[in-house]
PDB file of C-alpha atoms and ligand atoms in Angstrom:
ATOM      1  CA  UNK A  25      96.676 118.975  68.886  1.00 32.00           C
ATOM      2  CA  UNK A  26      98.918 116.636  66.558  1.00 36.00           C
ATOM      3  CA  UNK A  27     100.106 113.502  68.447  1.00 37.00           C
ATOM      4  CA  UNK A  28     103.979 114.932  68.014  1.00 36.00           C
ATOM      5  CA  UNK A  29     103.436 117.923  70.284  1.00 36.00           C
ATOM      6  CA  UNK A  30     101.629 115.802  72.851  1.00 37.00           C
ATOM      7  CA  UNK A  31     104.558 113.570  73.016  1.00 38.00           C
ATOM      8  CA  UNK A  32     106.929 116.029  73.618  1.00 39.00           C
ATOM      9  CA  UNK A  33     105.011 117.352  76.350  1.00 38.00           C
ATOM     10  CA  UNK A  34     105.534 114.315  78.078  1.00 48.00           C
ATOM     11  CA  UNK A  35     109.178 114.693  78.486  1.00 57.00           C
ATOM     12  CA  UNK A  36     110.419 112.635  80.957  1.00 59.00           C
ATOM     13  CA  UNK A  37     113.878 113.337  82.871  1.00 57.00           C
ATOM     14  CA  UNK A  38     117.352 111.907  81.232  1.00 67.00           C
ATOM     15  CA  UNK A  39     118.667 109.228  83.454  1.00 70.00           C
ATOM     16  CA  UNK A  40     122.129 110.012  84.960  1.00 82.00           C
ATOM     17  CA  UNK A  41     124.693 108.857  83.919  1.00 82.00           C
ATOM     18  CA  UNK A  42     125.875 105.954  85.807  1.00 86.00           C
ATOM     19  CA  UNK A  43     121.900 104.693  84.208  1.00 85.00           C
ATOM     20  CA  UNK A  44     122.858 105.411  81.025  1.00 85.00           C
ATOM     21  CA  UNK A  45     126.543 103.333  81.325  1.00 86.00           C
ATOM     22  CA  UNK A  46     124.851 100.633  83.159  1.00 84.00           C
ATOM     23  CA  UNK A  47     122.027 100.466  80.289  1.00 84.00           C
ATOM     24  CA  UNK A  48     124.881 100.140  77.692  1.00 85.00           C
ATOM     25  CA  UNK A  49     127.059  97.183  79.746  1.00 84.00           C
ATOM     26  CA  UNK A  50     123.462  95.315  80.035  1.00 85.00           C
ATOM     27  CA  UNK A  51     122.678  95.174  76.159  1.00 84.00           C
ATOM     28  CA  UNK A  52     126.481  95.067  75.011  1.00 91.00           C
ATOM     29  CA  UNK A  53     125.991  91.204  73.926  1.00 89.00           C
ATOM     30  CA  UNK A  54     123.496  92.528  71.525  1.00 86.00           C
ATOM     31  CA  UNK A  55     124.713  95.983  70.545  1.00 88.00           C
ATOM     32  CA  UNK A  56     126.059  95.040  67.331  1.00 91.00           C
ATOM     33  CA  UNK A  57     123.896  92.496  65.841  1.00 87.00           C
ATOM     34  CA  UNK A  58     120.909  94.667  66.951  1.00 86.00           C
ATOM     35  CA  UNK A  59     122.288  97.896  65.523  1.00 87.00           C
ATOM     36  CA  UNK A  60     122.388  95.805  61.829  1.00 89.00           C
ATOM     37  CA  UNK A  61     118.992  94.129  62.398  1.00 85.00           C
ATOM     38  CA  UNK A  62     116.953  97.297  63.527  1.00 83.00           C
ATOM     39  CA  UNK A  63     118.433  99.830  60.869  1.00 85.00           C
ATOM     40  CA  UNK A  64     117.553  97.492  58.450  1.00 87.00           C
ATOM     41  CA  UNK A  65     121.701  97.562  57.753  1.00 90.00           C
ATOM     42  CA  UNK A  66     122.006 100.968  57.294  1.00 94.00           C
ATOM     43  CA  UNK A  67     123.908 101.781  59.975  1.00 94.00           C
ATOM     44  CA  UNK A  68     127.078 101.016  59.329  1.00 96.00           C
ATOM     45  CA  UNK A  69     126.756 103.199  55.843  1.00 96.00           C
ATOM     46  CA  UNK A  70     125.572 106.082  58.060  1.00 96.00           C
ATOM     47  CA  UNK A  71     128.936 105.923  59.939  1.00 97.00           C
ATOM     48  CA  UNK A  72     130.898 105.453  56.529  1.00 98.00           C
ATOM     49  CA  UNK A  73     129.448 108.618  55.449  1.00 98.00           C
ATOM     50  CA  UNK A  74     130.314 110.310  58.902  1.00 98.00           C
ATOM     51  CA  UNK A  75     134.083 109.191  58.915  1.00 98.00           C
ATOM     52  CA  UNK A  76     134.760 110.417  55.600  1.00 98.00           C
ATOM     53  CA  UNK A  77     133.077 114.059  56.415  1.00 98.00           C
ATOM     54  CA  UNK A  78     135.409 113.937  60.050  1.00 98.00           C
ATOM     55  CA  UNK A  79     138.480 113.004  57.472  1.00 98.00           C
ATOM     56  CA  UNK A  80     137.715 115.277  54.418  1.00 98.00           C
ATOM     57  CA  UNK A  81     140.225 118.278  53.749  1.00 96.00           C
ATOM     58  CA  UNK A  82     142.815 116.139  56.373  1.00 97.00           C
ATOM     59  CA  UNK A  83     143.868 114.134  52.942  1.00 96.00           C
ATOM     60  CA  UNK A  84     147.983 115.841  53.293  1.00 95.00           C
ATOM     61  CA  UNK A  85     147.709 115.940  56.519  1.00 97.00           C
ATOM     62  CA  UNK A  86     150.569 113.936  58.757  1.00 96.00           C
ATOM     63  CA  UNK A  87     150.445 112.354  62.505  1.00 97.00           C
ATOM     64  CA  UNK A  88     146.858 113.381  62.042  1.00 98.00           C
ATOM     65  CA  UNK A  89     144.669 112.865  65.180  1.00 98.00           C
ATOM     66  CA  UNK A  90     141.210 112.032  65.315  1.00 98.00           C
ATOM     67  CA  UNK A  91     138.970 111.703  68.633  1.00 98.00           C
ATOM     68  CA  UNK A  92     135.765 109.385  68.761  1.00 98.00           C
ATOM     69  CA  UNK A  93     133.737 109.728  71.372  1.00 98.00           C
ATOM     70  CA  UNK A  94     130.845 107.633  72.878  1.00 97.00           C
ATOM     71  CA  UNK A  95     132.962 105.044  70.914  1.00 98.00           C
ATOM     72  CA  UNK A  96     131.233 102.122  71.999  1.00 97.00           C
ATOM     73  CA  UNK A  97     131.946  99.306  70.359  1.00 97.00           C
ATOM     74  CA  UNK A  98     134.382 100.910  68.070  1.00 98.00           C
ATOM     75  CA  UNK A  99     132.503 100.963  64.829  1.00 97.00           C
ATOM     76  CA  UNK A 100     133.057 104.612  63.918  1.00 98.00           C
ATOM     77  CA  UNK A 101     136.895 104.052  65.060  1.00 98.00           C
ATOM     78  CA  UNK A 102     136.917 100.860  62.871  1.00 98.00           C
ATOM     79  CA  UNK A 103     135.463 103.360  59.491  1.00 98.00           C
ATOM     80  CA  UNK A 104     137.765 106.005  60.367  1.00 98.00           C
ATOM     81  CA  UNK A 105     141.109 103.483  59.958  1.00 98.00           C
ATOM     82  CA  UNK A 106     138.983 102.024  57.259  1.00 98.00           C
ATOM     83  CA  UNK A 107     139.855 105.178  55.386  1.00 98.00           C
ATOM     84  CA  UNK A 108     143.007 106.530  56.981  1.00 98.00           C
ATOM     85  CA  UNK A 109     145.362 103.984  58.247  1.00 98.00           C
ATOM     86  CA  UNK A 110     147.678 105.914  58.924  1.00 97.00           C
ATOM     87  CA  UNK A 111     145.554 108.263  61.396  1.00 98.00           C
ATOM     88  CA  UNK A 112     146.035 107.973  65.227  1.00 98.00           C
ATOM     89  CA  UNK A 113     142.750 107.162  66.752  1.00 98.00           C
ATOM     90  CA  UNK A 114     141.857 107.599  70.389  1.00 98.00           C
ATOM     91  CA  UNK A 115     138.384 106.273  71.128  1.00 98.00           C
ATOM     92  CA  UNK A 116     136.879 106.734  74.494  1.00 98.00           C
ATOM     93  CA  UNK A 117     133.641 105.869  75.995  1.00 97.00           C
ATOM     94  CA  UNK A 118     132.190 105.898  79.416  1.00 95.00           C
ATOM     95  CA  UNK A 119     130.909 102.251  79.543  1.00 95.00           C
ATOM     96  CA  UNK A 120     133.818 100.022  80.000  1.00 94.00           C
ATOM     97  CA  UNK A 121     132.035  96.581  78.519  1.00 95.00           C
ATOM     98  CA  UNK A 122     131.266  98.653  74.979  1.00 96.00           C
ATOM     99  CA  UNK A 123     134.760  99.171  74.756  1.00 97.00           C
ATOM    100  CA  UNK A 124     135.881  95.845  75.781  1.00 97.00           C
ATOM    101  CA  UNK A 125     133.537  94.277  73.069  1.00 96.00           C
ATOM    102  CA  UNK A 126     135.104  96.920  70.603  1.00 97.00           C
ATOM    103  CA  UNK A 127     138.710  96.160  71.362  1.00 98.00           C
ATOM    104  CA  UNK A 128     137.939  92.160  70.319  1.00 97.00           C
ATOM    105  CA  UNK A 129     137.891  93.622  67.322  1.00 97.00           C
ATOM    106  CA  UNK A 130     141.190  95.295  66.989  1.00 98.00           C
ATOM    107  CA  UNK A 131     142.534  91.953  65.589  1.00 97.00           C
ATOM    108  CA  UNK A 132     145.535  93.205  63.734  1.00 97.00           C
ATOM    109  CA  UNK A 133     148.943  94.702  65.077  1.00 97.00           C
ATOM    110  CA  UNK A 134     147.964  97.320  62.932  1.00 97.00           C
ATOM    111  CA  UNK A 135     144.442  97.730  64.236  1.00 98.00           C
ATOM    112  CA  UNK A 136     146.127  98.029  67.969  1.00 98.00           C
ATOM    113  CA  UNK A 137     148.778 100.166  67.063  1.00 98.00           C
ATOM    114  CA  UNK A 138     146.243 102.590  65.215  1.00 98.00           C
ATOM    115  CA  UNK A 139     143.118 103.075  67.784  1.00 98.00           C
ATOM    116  CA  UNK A 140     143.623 103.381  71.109  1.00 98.00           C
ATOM    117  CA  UNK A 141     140.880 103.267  74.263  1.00 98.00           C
ATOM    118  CA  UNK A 142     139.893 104.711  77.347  1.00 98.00           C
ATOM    119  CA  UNK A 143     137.455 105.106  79.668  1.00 97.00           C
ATOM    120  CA  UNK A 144     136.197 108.447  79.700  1.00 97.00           C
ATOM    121  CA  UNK A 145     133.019 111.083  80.416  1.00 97.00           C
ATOM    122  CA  UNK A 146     132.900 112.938  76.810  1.00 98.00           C
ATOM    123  CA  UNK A 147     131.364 115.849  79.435  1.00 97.00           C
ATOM    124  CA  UNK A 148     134.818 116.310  81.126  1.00 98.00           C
ATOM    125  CA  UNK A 149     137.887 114.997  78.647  1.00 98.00           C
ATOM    126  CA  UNK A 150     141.368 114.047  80.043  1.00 98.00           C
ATOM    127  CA  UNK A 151     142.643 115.560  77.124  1.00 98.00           C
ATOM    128  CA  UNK A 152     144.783 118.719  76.993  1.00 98.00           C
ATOM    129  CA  UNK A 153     143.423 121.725  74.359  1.00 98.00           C
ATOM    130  CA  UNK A 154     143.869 122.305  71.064  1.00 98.00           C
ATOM    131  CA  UNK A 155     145.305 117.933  70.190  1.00 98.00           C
ATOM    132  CA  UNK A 156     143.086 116.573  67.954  1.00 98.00           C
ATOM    133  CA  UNK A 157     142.016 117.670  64.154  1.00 98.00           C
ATOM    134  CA  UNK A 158     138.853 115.584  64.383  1.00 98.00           C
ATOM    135  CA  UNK A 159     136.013 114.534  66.478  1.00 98.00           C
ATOM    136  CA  UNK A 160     133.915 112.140  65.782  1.00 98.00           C
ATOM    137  CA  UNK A 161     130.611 111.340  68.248  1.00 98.00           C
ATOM    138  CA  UNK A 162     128.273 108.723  66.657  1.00 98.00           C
ATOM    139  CA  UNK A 163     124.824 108.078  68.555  1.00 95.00           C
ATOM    140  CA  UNK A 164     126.319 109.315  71.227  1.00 96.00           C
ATOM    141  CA  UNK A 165     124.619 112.672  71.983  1.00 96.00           C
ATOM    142  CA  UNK A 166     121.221 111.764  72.580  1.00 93.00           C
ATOM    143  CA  UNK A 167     122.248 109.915  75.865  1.00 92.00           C
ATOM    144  CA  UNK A 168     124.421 113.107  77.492  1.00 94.00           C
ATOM    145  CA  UNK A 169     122.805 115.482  79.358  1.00 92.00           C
ATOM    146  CA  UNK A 170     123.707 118.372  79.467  1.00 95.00           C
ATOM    147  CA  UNK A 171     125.003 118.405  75.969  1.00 96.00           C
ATOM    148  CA  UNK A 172     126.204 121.531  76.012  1.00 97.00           C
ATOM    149  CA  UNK A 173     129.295 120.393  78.480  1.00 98.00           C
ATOM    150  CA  UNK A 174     129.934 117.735  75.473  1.00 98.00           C
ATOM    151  CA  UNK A 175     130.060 120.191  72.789  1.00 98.00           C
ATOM    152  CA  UNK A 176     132.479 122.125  74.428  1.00 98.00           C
ATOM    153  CA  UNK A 177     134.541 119.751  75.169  1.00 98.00           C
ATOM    154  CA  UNK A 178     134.830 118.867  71.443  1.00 98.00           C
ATOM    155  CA  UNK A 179     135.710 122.491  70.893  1.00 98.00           C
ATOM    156  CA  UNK A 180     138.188 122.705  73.607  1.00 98.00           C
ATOM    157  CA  UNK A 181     140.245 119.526  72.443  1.00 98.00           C
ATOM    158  CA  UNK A 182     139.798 120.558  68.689  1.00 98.00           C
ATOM    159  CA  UNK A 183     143.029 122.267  67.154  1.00 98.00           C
ATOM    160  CA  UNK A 184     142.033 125.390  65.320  1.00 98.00           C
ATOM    161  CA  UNK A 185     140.468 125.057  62.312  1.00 97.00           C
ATOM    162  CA  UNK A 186     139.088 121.245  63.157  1.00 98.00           C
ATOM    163  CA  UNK A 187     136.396 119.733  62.717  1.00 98.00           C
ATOM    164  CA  UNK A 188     133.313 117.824  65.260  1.00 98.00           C
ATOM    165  CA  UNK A 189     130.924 115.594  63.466  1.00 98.00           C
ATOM    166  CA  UNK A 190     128.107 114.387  65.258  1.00 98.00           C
ATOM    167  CA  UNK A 191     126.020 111.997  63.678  1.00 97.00           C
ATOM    168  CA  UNK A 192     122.650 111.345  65.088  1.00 95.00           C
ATOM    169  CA  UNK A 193     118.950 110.625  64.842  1.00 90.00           C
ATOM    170  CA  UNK A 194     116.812 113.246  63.787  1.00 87.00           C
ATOM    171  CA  UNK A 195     114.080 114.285  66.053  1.00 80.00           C
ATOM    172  CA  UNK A 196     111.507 111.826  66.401  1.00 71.00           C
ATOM    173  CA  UNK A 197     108.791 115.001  66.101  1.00 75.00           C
ATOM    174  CA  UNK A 198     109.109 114.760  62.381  1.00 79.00           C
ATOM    175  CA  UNK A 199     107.201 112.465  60.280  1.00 83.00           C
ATOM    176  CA  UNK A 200     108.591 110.803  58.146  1.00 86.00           C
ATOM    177  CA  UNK A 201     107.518 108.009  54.893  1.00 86.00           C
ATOM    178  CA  UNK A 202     104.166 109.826  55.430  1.00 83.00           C
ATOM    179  CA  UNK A 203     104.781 108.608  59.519  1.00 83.00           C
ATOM    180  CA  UNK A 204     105.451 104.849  58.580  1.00 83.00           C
ATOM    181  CA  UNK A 205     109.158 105.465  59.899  1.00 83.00           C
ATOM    182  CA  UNK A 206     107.691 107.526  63.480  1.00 85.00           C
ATOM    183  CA  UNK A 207     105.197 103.953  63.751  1.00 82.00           C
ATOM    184  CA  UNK A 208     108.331 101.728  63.310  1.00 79.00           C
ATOM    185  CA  UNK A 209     110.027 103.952  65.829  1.00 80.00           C
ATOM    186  CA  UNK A 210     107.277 104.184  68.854  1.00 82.00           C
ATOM    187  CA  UNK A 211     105.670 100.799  68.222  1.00 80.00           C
ATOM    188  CA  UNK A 212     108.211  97.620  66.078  1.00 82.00           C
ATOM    189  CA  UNK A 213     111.570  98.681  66.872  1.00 78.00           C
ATOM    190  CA  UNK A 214     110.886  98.549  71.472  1.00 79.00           C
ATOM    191  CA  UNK A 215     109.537  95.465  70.959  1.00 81.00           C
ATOM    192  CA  UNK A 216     111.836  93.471  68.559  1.00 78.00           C
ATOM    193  CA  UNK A 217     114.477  95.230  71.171  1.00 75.00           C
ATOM    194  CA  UNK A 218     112.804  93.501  73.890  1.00 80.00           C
ATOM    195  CA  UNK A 219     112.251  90.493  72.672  1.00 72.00           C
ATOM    196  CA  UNK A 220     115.842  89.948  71.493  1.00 71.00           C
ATOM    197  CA  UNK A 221     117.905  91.957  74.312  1.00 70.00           C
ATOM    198  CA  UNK A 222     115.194  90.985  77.154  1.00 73.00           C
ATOM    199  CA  UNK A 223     115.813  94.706  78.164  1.00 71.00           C
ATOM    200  CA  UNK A 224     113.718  98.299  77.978  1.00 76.00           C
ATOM    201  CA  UNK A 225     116.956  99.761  76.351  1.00 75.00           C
ATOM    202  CA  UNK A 226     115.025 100.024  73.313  1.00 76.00           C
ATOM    203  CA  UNK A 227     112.164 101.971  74.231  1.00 79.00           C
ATOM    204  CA  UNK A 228     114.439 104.427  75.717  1.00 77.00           C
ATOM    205  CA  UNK A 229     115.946 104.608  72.520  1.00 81.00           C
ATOM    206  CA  UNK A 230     112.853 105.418  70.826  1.00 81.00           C
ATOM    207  CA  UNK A 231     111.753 107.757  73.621  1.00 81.00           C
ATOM    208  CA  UNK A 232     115.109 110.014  73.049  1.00 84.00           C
ATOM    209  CA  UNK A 233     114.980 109.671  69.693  1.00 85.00           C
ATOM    210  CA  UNK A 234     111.342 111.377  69.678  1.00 83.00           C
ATOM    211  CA  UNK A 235     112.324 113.931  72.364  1.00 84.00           C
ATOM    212  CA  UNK A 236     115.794 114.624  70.464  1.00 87.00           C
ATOM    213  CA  UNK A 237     116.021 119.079  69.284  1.00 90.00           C
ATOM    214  CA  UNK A 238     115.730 119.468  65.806  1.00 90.00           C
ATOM    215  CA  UNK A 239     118.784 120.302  63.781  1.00 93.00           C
ATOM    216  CA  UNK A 240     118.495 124.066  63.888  1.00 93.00           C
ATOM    217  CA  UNK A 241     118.119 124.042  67.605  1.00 94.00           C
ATOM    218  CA  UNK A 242     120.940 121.491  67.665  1.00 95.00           C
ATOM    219  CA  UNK A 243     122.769 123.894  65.689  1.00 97.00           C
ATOM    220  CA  UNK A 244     122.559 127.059  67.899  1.00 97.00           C
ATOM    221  CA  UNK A 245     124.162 125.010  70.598  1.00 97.00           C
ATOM    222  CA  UNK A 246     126.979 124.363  68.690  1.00 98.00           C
ATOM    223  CA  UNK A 247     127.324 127.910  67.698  1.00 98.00           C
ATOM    224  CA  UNK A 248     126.744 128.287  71.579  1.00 98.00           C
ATOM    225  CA  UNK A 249     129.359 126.104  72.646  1.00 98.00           C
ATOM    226  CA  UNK A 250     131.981 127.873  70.544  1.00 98.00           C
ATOM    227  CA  UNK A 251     131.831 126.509  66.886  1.00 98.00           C
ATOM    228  CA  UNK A 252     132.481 129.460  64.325  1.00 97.00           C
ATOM    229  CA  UNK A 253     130.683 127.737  61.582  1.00 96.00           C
ATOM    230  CA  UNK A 254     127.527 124.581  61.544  1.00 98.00           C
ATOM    231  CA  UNK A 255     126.100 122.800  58.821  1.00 97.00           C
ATOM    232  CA  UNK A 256     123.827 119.304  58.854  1.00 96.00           C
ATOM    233  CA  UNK A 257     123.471 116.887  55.754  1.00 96.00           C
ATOM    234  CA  UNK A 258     120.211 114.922  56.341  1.00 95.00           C
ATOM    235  CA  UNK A 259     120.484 110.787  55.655  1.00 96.00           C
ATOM    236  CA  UNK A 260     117.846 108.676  54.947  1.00 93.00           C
ATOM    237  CA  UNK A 261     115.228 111.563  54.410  1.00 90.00           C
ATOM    238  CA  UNK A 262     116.549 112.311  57.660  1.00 89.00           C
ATOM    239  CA  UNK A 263     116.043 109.216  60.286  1.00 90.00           C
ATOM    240  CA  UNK A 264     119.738 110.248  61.000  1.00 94.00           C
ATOM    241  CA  UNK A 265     121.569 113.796  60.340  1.00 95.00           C
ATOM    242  CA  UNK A 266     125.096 114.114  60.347  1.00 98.00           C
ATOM    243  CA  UNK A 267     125.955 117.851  62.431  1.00 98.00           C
ATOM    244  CA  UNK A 268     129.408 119.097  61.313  1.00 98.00           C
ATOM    245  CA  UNK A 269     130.773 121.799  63.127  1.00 98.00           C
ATOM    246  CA  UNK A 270     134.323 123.990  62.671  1.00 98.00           C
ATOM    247  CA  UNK A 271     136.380 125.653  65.000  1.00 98.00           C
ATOM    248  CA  UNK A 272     137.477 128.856  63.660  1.00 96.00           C
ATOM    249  CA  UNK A 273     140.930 128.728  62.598  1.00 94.00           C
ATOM    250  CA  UNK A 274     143.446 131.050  64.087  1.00 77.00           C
TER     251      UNK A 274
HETATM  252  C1  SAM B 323     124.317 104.183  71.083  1.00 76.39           C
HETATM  253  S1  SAM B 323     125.946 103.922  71.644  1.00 76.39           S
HETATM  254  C2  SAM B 323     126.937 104.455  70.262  1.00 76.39           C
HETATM  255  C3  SAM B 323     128.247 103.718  70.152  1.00 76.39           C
HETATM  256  C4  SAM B 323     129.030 103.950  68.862  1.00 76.39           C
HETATM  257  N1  SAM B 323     129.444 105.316  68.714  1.00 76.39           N
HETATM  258  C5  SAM B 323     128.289 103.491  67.657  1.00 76.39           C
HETATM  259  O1  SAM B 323     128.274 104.187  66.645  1.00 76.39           O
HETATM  260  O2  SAM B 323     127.750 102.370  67.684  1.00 76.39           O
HETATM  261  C6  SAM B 323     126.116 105.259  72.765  1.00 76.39           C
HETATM  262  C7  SAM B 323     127.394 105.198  73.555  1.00 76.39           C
HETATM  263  O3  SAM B 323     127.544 106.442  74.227  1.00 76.39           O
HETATM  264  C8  SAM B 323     128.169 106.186  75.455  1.00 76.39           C
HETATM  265  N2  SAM B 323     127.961 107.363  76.312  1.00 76.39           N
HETATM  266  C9  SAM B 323     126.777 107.893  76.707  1.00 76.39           C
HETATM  267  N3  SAM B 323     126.983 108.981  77.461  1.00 76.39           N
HETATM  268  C10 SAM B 323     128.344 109.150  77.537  1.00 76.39           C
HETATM  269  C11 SAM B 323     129.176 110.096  78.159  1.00 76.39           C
HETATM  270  N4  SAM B 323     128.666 111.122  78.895  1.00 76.39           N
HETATM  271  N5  SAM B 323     130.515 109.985  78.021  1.00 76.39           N
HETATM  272  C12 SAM B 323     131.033 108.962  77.298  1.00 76.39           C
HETATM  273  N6  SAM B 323     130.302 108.016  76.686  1.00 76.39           N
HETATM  274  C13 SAM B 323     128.956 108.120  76.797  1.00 76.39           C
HETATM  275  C14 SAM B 323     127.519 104.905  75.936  1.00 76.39           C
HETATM  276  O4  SAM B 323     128.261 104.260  76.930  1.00 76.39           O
HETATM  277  C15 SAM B 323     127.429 104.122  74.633  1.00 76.39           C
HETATM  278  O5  SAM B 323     128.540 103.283  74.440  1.00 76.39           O
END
C-alpha cells in the first residue's frame, strides 16, 4: 500500500472551531514572517495571482464590492487594493488578533477608507444576498469544517454572475518534485514551525494539508453548493491551486 493512502486512513477529526481561532491568536506574532520564510516567499505571489483572477472581467465596473474571507492578517485584502483602489473591501475573519495584526497595516487614510473588518464565521455571514461581485478566501478552507456551509455562503452573498476564488493547498496525497515537496511538508516545515512559533500549529498545517480533497472532489462541492460553473489553475506544479467558481448570472 503506498504511504499516501495509509496517511489518509489516519484521518483524524477537525478541531472546532473555537480550536482553530484560538490556534490562529496563539501564532499571530509569527503569522507573517513565517508565511514568507516557509513558502520560500512564494506566498505572497500566490495571492497576487488570486486577487487579480477575483478582479478580472470587474475592470468597468463601479462601487465594486469584493468580500475576503478568513482574511487574517489582511494580505489578500492588501493585493486586492493593490490592484483596485478604488474597490470597497470588507474583510472578515473569525480570529479577532489576525485581524488586529492586519489592520496595523492599513496605514493610509486611503488604506482605512478602502478595507474594512469584522469579526465573522465565513460558515454563517452577516451579510445580506446577492452584495458582493467577489469573494476571495485565501488558506482559509482547509481549517472550516463543514465546508460545504462556507461555500454556500459565498454563493449566497455573491451577486449574480460573481465570482468565489479560493486559493489553497493542493492535497498533500500527491507527490510532488518526485516527493521532495510531500518530505518538506510531513518532516522540515512542523519543525522549523516549532522551533520558531514554539507551537504544534504547524504540524496541523501539514496534517490538513495532506488530508485536504483533491481539486475535482473540491470541485463537485462547489457545483454542490450552487456554483453554475468551476475551474482550478494549478501553482507551483500544484503545492497551491487557485478554485474559481461563478454564480450563474440571471
Ligand atoms: C491560514 S490563515 C489565512 C489568512 C489569510 N487569508 C492569508 O492569506 O494569510 C486562516 C485564517 O482562517 C481563519 N478561519 C478559519 N476558520 C474560519 C471560519 N470558520 N470563519 C472565519 N475565519 C476562519 C483563521 O482565523 C485564520 O485567520
Amino acid at each position: 500500500m503506498p504511504a499516501e493512502t495509509q496517511k489518509t486512513e489516519q484521518k483524524q477529526p477537525q478541531p472546532g472551531e473555537k480550536a482553530v481561532a484560538a490556534m490562529f491568536g496563539r501564532i499571530v506574532r509569527w503569522y507573517d514572517p513565517l508565511n514568507r520564510l516557509l513558502s520560500l516567499g512564494l506566498d505572497q505571489g500566490w495571492r497576487a495571482v488570486l486577487a487579480q483572477t477575483a478582479l478580472a472581467g470587474f475592470e468597468n465596473t463601479a462601487d465594486l464590492r469584493a468580500l475576503d474571507l478568513a482574511a487574517g492578517t489582511l494580505d489578500v485584502s492588501l493585493a486586492l487594493h493593490a490592484r483596485r483602489p478604488d474597490a470597497h473591501i470588507t474583510a472578515m475573519d473569525f480570529c479577532q488578533p489576525m485581524l488586529e495584526r492586519g489592520r496595523a497595516k492599513l496605514k493610509t487614510p486611503a488604506l482605512q477608507a478602502a478595507i474594512s473588518t469584522a469579526t465573522a464565521d465565513a460558515r454563517a455571514l452577516p451579510l445580506p444576498d446577492a452584495s458582493f461581485h467577489t469573494v476571495t478566501m485565501a488558506f482559509g478552507i482547509r481549517n472550516i469544517a463543514p465546508r460545504i456551509k462556507a461555500m454556500r455562503e459565498m454563493h449566497r452573498v455573491l451577486m449574480p454572475g460573481g465570482r468565489a476564488c479560493i486559493l489553497e493547498f493542493g492535497s498533500g496525497r500527491q507527490r510532488i518534485w518526485k516527493g521532495v515537496y510531500n518530505f518538506y511538508l510531513d518532516s522540515i516545515l512542523p519543525l522549523m514551525g516549532k522551533f520558531f512559533s514554539g507551537d504544534s500549529a504547524y504540524a496541523y498545517l501539514a496534517r490538513t494539508i495532506r488530508e485536504f480533497p483533491t481539486a475535482d472532489e473540491l470541485a463537485d462541492e462547489l457545483l454542490e453548493a450552487g456554483f453554475g460553473s468551476v475551474y482550478h489553475l494549478p501553482l507551483t506544479s500544484g503545492i497551491v491551486r487557485l478554485h474559481v467558481a461563478e454564480k450563474r448570472a440571471e
